Amino acid sequence: MDSSPATLDLDKGKSDCGNSVVVFDPSVLQKQSNIPEAFIWPRCERPHQPEELEVPVVDLKGFLEGDAASTSRTAAAIRGACASHGFFQVMNHKVDAAALHDALRVADEFFELPLSTKLRARRRPGCTWGYVGAHADRFASMLPWKETLSFAYDYSGNRDGVVDYITSKLGEEFQPMGRVHRRYCAAMKDLSLSIMELLGISLRMGRDYYRNFFEDGSSIMRCNNYPPCQEPELTLGTGPHSDPTALTILHQDQVAGLQVFAEGKWRSVSPIAGALVINIGDTFMALTNGRYKSCLHRAVVNRDRRRRSLAFFVCPQADKVVRPAKELLVGRDGGGGVPRKYPDFTWAELLEFTQSHYRTDASTLQNFTQRFLTYSIHLSLSSNNNSNNKAIKTGMNKDASQMEVS
Ligand SMILES: C=C1C[C@]23C[C@H]1CC[C@H]2[C@]1(C)CCC[C@@](C)(C(=O)O)[C@H]1[C@@H]3C(=O)O
Ligand SMILES: O=C(O)CCC(=O)C(=O)O
Ligand SMILES: [Fe+2]
């Protein structure tokens, strides 16, 4: 991980215990004619005017009402998108319009708080949750022009986890904010499990296969706030990456900014009022042995308007082994096994990799796999072929050449 420099000319705030922290304070930065050097991205990464990516807009009405013909049409539409760029949008998803509106409203309320109040929830080193400004506490360069608030939503039925988190960090007066987030996360969980059914049908694994796999899962709720930027052509709101999680439900406002790298170039995915953007993540790509694609994407900013997005990242239960179903390892001709592209791993292992060792980017899963195999081979050599080492557990050959990691 980049080590943050001792000082960074963004702005220095004071945390509630008086320590100086490096912060991203848009109200200060926006008054400067140029953005700080740390926010300037390499020329090859800077945004330009892209074409539109026509992602399928899938109407879920028939599927959610149990109509068989509509379900198979919907699964076919999803199959095409997931096998190519992994993105599609959904309409008539039955998520209450008020819940969608209120979730953005309380995100605005949070980001409009005084910086000292937001810092009550600041992310602690090595933790995924909390308030972050430009990741200035983690990275020293290529900083994203955004503030984020992230918290966990676990599917274990702990009804008050979100409310307790928000009030414990910000104060009891923020209970209404916590309740709005809880209602939104509950709706996202239900939708994510319905989409898992569709993915199961589309892969001919049956509607329950992935629903059951994720039913006891966990999720990361992330609120993104992208302030207007005086030099939007030099920076990015969120850098190029594929989501390491399994599935993402993105609720974006009506300000364009999401871009997907498809057919060899960056393409914009314009907001559609009432629609939610869905994309496959690395963990689901591994569950399908690469059949469904976790695609590179990013967010750009603009000079005039703030942009907000709410990303609900669906993850398996932390210690559940991520391994493709054997049905997906049969060759197209029904012949012998298709080589595994990724080792067995757990979400806890991949999350720890992205939070402590690696800045999530376009090659996270590839680098995680290489590191994982190197470690496993090391284990195997050092423990004289001890059968407990991970390489054997995965059923992988210790020799990485047996894998198709490109
Ligand atoms: C597991 C995660 C790490 C990030 C949040 C979730 C899923 C997406 C990841 C992220 C957004 C990808 C771009 C880089 C990142 C550092 C960010 O800009 O926020 C990533 C998140 C993170 O590491 O906090
Ligand atoms: O804000 C967006 O449109 C995309 C954000 C994103 O990709 C992420 O947070 O992982
Ligand atoms: Fe993303």
XYZ file of C-alpha atoms and ligand atoms in Angstrom:
441
model
C 0.000 0.000 0.000
C 1.180 3.572 -0.585
C 2.358 5.128 2.643
C 0.667 8.420 3.252
C 3.191 11.247 3.592
C 3.452 12.934 6.940
C 1.748 16.001 5.507
C -0.310 16.504 2.410
C -1.314 19.996 1.333
C -4.991 19.207 1.293
C -6.124 20.548 4.543
C -5.386 19.597 8.121
C -8.319 19.003 10.373
C -8.349 18.141 14.032
C -9.872 14.879 15.124
C -11.997 14.921 18.263
C -8.981 13.814 20.301
C -6.848 16.664 18.994
C -4.560 14.605 16.727
C -3.846 16.147 13.358
C -5.276 14.094 10.532
C -4.900 14.499 6.813
C -8.298 15.311 5.376
C -9.990 16.120 2.094
C -12.052 19.238 2.673
C -13.856 20.188 -0.539
C -14.934 23.540 0.925
C -11.241 24.470 1.175
C -9.948 22.791 -1.972
C -12.642 24.217 -4.241
C -11.431 27.752 -3.481
C -8.000 26.974 -4.954
C -7.460 27.633 -8.666
C -5.563 24.337 -9.141
C -6.092 20.946 -7.569
C -3.252 19.554 -5.392
C -0.633 17.475 -7.206
C -1.717 14.325 -5.335
C -5.065 14.391 -7.170
C -3.508 14.605 -10.633
C -3.623 11.212 -12.386
C -1.179 10.018 -15.083
C -2.058 11.274 -18.558
C -3.032 7.788 -19.753
C -5.649 7.549 -16.992
C -7.249 10.970 -17.418
C -10.866 11.120 -18.615
C -11.923 12.218 -22.073
C -15.317 12.431 -23.790
C -16.412 8.777 -24.129
C -19.124 7.119 -26.227
C -22.104 5.514 -24.504
C -22.121 1.825 -23.583
C -25.561 0.419 -24.340
C -25.992 -1.923 -21.366
C -29.164 -4.034 -21.278
C -31.972 -2.443 -19.248
C -33.740 -5.468 -17.777
C -37.373 -5.183 -16.681
C -37.755 -7.373 -13.567
C -41.564 -7.092 -13.342
C -42.423 -10.423 -14.964
C -39.667 -12.328 -13.170
C -40.653 -10.891 -9.768
C -44.285 -11.840 -10.457
C -43.221 -15.419 -11.240
C -43.972 -15.341 -14.955
C -41.963 -18.243 -16.445
C -41.604 -16.911 -20.000
C -40.518 -13.495 -18.759
C -38.048 -15.120 -16.366
C -36.275 -17.017 -19.124
C -36.174 -13.915 -21.349
C -34.710 -11.930 -18.443
C -32.132 -14.628 -17.649
C -31.056 -14.708 -21.318
C -30.581 -10.907 -21.359
C -28.504 -11.085 -18.182
C -26.431 -13.989 -19.513
C -25.322 -11.993 -22.547
C -24.320 -8.946 -20.497
C -22.503 -10.911 -17.772
C -20.516 -12.966 -20.281
C -19.256 -9.789 -21.987
C -18.829 -6.743 -19.709
C -20.717 -7.749 -16.560
C -22.964 -4.662 -16.417
C -26.731 -4.301 -16.791
C -29.443 -2.013 -15.425
C -32.719 -3.121 -13.813
C -36.149 -1.442 -13.905
C -39.352 -2.382 -12.021
C -37.129 -3.843 -9.295
C -39.816 -3.188 -6.644
C -37.411 -1.138 -4.476
C -39.605 1.578 -2.984
C -38.988 4.951 -4.681
C -39.122 6.676 -1.278
C -36.375 4.368 0.045
C -34.198 5.237 -2.967
C -34.845 8.975 -2.563
C -34.356 8.976 1.212
C -31.048 7.070 0.977
C -29.558 9.795 -1.241
C -31.112 12.476 1.000
C -29.427 11.178 4.170
C -26.157 10.669 2.302
C -26.336 14.380 1.401
C -27.127 15.220 5.028
C -24.007 13.353 6.155
C -21.609 14.859 3.603
C -22.953 18.371 4.288
C -22.020 18.056 7.987
C -19.068 20.058 9.324
C -15.802 18.195 8.709
C -15.185 17.815 12.446
C -18.498 15.961 12.774
C -17.761 13.680 9.804
C -14.351 12.911 11.349
C -16.124 11.320 14.323
C -16.715 8.402 11.906
C -13.289 8.495 10.220
C -11.968 5.164 8.967
C -9.376 3.550 11.213
C -6.236 2.049 9.565
C -6.854 -1.462 8.277
C -10.623 -1.127 8.666
C -13.058 -0.917 5.758
C -15.738 1.059 7.575
C -16.073 4.771 8.222
C -15.669 8.195 6.673
C -12.822 8.740 4.223
C -11.752 11.800 2.283
C -9.908 10.985 -0.952
C -8.288 7.967 0.739
C -5.653 10.493 1.777
C -5.000 8.312 4.826
C -4.069 5.354 2.605
C -2.579 6.622 -0.601
C -0.007 9.289 -1.394
C -0.820 9.838 -5.062
C -3.588 9.360 -7.637
C -6.102 10.387 -4.985
C -9.768 10.073 -5.966
C -11.805 13.309 -5.852
C -14.445 12.023 -3.460
C -15.554 11.528 0.097
C -17.005 8.199 1.139
C -18.908 6.703 4.070
C -18.865 2.897 4.314
C -20.454 0.491 6.765
C -21.342 -3.185 7.028
C -24.773 -4.710 6.527
C -24.754 -8.359 7.476
C -27.507 -10.741 6.477
C -27.524 -12.442 9.861
C -30.659 -10.591 10.834
C -28.964 -8.203 13.276
C -31.613 -5.548 12.652
C -29.875 -2.731 14.484
C -26.289 -3.102 13.220
C -26.502 -0.146 10.827
C -28.411 2.106 13.240
C -26.028 1.221 16.081
C -22.997 1.952 13.872
C -24.274 5.385 12.764
C -25.382 6.481 16.251
C -22.236 5.099 17.951
C -20.043 7.142 15.591
C -22.120 10.289 15.112
C -24.477 10.462 18.098
C -28.017 9.482 19.072
C -29.481 12.423 17.113
C -28.478 10.541 13.930
C -30.881 7.648 14.608
C -33.226 8.722 11.768
C -30.250 8.627 9.358
C -29.408 5.113 10.570
C -32.991 3.936 10.117
C -33.106 5.220 6.518
C -29.844 3.405 5.736
C -31.153 0.223 7.395
C -34.348 0.290 5.296
C -32.312 0.887 2.123
C -29.845 -1.941 2.895
C -32.712 -4.355 3.626
C -34.232 -3.532 0.217
C -30.825 -3.976 -1.465
C -30.374 -7.376 0.224
C -33.759 -8.584 -1.067
C -32.996 -7.357 -4.581
C -29.509 -8.895 -4.522
C -30.946 -12.329 -3.641
C -33.518 -12.029 -6.447
C -30.691 -11.220 -8.848
C -28.745 -14.223 -7.521
C -31.776 -16.342 -8.528
C -31.647 -14.892 -12.045
C -27.888 -15.497 -12.253
C -28.439 -19.110 -11.168
C -31.098 -19.605 -13.848
C -28.893 -17.896 -16.475
C -26.023 -20.298 -15.687
C -28.376 -23.311 -15.604
C -27.474 -23.876 -11.956
C -31.068 -23.381 -10.812
C -32.576 -20.378 -9.017
C -31.539 -21.459 -5.544
C -27.844 -22.210 -6.102
C -26.423 -18.684 -5.694
C -29.338 -17.495 -3.566
C -28.397 -20.160 -1.003
C -24.691 -19.316 -1.302
C -25.278 -15.631 -0.457
C -28.293 -15.900 1.861
C -26.033 -15.883 4.960
C -23.662 -13.372 3.414
C -22.639 -9.852 4.311
C -22.484 -6.582 2.433
C -20.618 -3.322 2.312
C -22.725 -0.185 1.935
C -20.761 2.707 0.460
C -21.956 6.288 -0.033
C -19.870 8.197 -2.604
C -19.882 11.995 -2.720
C -18.046 13.564 -5.678
C -17.802 17.363 -5.200
C -17.510 19.584 -8.279
C -13.867 19.890 -9.338
C -12.129 22.912 -10.852
C -9.885 20.699 -13.027
C -12.002 17.581 -13.753
C -9.883 16.695 -16.768
C -6.863 16.005 -14.499
C -8.399 13.719 -11.878
C -10.838 10.847 -11.278
C -13.684 10.396 -8.777
C -12.948 6.675 -8.446
C -9.970 5.090 -10.146
C -10.062 2.215 -12.648
C -10.961 -1.034 -10.889
C -13.089 -4.112 -10.889
C -15.072 -4.624 -7.705
C -13.463 -7.422 -5.643
C -16.885 -8.238 -4.161
C -19.470 -10.555 -5.767
C -22.221 -8.251 -7.024
C -22.724 -4.485 -6.889
C -26.042 -2.631 -6.912
C -25.318 1.005 -7.771
C -27.882 3.739 -7.194
C -26.487 6.768 -8.989
C -28.063 10.223 -9.083
C -28.866 11.873 -12.389
C -25.372 13.307 -12.879
C -23.355 11.264 -15.367
C -19.981 9.912 -14.243
C -19.874 6.107 -14.328
C -17.654 4.691 -17.073
C -17.010 1.055 -18.047
C -14.035 -0.211 -20.056
C -15.633 -2.275 -22.815
C -14.633 -3.154 -26.393
C -11.208 -1.634 -25.814
C -12.279 1.815 -24.618
C -13.940 3.754 -21.825
C -17.689 4.055 -22.354
C -20.175 6.010 -20.246
C -23.178 4.360 -18.595
C -25.768 7.128 -18.374
C -28.133 7.279 -15.414
C -31.700 6.136 -16.069
C -34.229 7.557 -13.599
C -35.597 4.744 -11.432
C -33.080 2.172 -12.703
C -30.306 0.556 -10.673
C -26.940 -0.440 -12.185
C -25.847 -4.020 -11.476
C -22.350 -5.341 -12.076
C -20.526 -8.614 -11.529
C -17.545 -8.481 -9.146
C -14.325 -10.514 -8.912
C -15.755 -12.945 -6.363
C -18.663 -13.904 -8.617
C -16.291 -14.108 -11.603
C -14.249 -16.634 -9.575
C -17.455 -18.550 -8.678
C -18.055 -18.989 -12.417
C -14.375 -19.717 -13.183
C -14.292 -16.603 -15.323
C -17.437 -17.346 -17.376
C -19.091 -14.130 -16.076
C -16.892 -11.039 -16.237
C -15.974 -8.615 -13.487
C -15.337 -5.514 -15.532
C -13.065 -2.510 -15.240
C -14.920 0.681 -14.421
C -14.303 4.124 -12.913
C -16.083 7.371 -12.029
C -15.274 10.812 -13.463
C -16.133 14.197 -11.958
C -17.199 17.517 -13.475
C -16.713 21.209 -12.947
C -20.268 22.246 -12.179
C -22.260 19.616 -10.345
C -21.740 17.357 -7.316
C -22.405 13.698 -8.093
C -23.516 11.022 -5.608
C -23.748 7.268 -5.853
C -24.652 4.541 -3.374
C -22.850 1.245 -3.960
C -24.186 -1.874 -2.209
C -21.457 -4.532 -2.441
C -22.707 -8.090 -1.933
C -20.199 -10.500 -0.359
C -20.369 -14.148 0.777
C -20.161 -15.038 4.442
C -16.544 -14.199 5.313
C -15.174 -17.736 5.729
C -17.198 -19.516 3.043
C -14.928 -21.043 0.379
C -15.289 -19.406 -3.054
C -15.048 -22.276 -5.554
C -16.818 -22.735 -8.921
C -19.551 -25.364 -9.137
C -18.240 -28.539 -10.808
C -20.939 -28.146 -13.471
C -19.114 -25.015 -14.634
C -15.815 -26.885 -14.975
C -17.088 -29.279 -17.631
C -15.885 -28.494 -21.159
C -18.466 -27.218 -23.648
C -18.390 -30.623 -25.342
C -19.032 -32.246 -21.969
C -15.429 -33.411 -22.077
C -12.798 -33.291 -19.367
C -12.449 -30.552 -16.780
C -11.821 -26.955 -17.696
C -8.643 -25.670 -15.911
C -9.335 -23.631 -12.802
C -8.527 -19.914 -13.280
C -8.493 -19.041 -9.592
C -7.660 -20.867 -6.344
C -10.168 -21.561 -3.620
C -10.259 -18.536 -1.351
C -12.532 -16.849 1.179
C -13.963 -13.342 0.994
C -12.155 -12.570 4.261
C -8.820 -13.344 2.500
C -9.585 -11.233 -0.580
C -10.943 -8.317 1.495
C -7.854 -8.352 3.722
C -5.683 -8.298 0.597
C -7.455 -5.172 -0.729
C -7.424 -3.393 2.622
C -3.910 -4.169 3.803
C -1.694 -5.171 0.895
C -3.062 -3.992 -2.421
C -4.863 -0.973 -3.867
C -7.862 -2.390 -5.699
C -7.400 -1.799 -9.403
C -7.833 -3.597 -12.739
C -5.727 -6.602 -11.729
C -6.722 -7.258 -8.122
C -7.883 -10.872 -8.547
C -4.948 -11.722 -10.829
C -2.434 -10.377 -8.311
C -4.276 -11.932 -5.395
C -4.109 -15.313 -7.208
C -0.419 -15.010 -7.987
C 0.369 -14.021 -4.400
C -1.889 -16.760 -3.060
C -0.177 -19.460 -5.153
C 3.302 -18.178 -4.334
C 2.396 -18.319 -0.664
C 0.871 -21.793 -1.051
C 3.895 -23.119 -2.921
C 6.115 -21.613 -0.228
C 3.985 -23.333 2.414
C 4.144 -26.593 0.532
C 7.931 -26.452 0.132
C 8.523 -25.345 3.721
C 6.197 -27.933 5.214
C 7.440 -30.832 3.050
C 4.203 -31.306 1.145
C 2.110 -30.990 4.268
C -1.352 -31.882 2.944
C -2.894 -28.955 4.815
C -1.302 -26.353 2.617
C -3.665 -24.289 0.510
C -2.442 -25.369 -2.906
C -3.464 -28.965 -2.194
C -6.690 -27.824 -0.521
C -7.685 -26.027 -3.660
C -7.157 -29.156 -5.727
C -4.725 -26.968 -7.619
C -1.434 -28.159 -8.928
C 1.322 -26.407 -7.053
C 2.777 -25.425 -10.395
C 1.069 -22.160 -11.302
C 1.472 -23.069 -14.966
C -1.442 -25.452 -14.462
C -3.668 -22.396 -14.048
C -4.815 -20.094 -16.771
C -3.911 -16.913 -14.886
C -3.151 -14.662 -17.789
C -13.977 -4.262 -1.050
C -13.982 -2.999 -1.480
C -12.774 -2.159 -1.647
C -13.354 -0.878 -2.311
C -14.753 -0.822 -1.740
C -15.205 -2.247 -1.866
C -15.502 -2.530 -3.366
C -14.823 -1.529 -4.313
C -13.423 -1.088 -3.838
C -12.917 0.256 -4.429
C -14.073 1.278 -4.529
C -12.279 0.112 -5.826
C -11.551 1.405 -6.238
C -10.464 1.762 -5.210
C -11.023 1.924 -3.777
C -9.817 2.113 -2.835
C -11.861 3.217 -3.673
O -11.677 4.116 -4.541
O -12.654 3.382 -2.746
C -11.801 0.617 -3.423
C -12.535 0.427 -2.085
C -11.612 0.367 -0.865
O -10.542 -0.274 -0.898
O -11.995 1.003 0.140
O -19.720 6.167 -8.351
C -19.759 5.376 -9.313
O -20.452 5.558 -10.324
C -18.921 4.087 -9.261
C -18.340 3.843 -7.901
C -17.670 2.490 -7.847
O -17.369 1.867 -8.862
C -17.344 1.917 -6.547
O -17.542 2.615 -5.514
O -16.879 0.721 -6.564
Fe -16.774 -0.182 -8.414
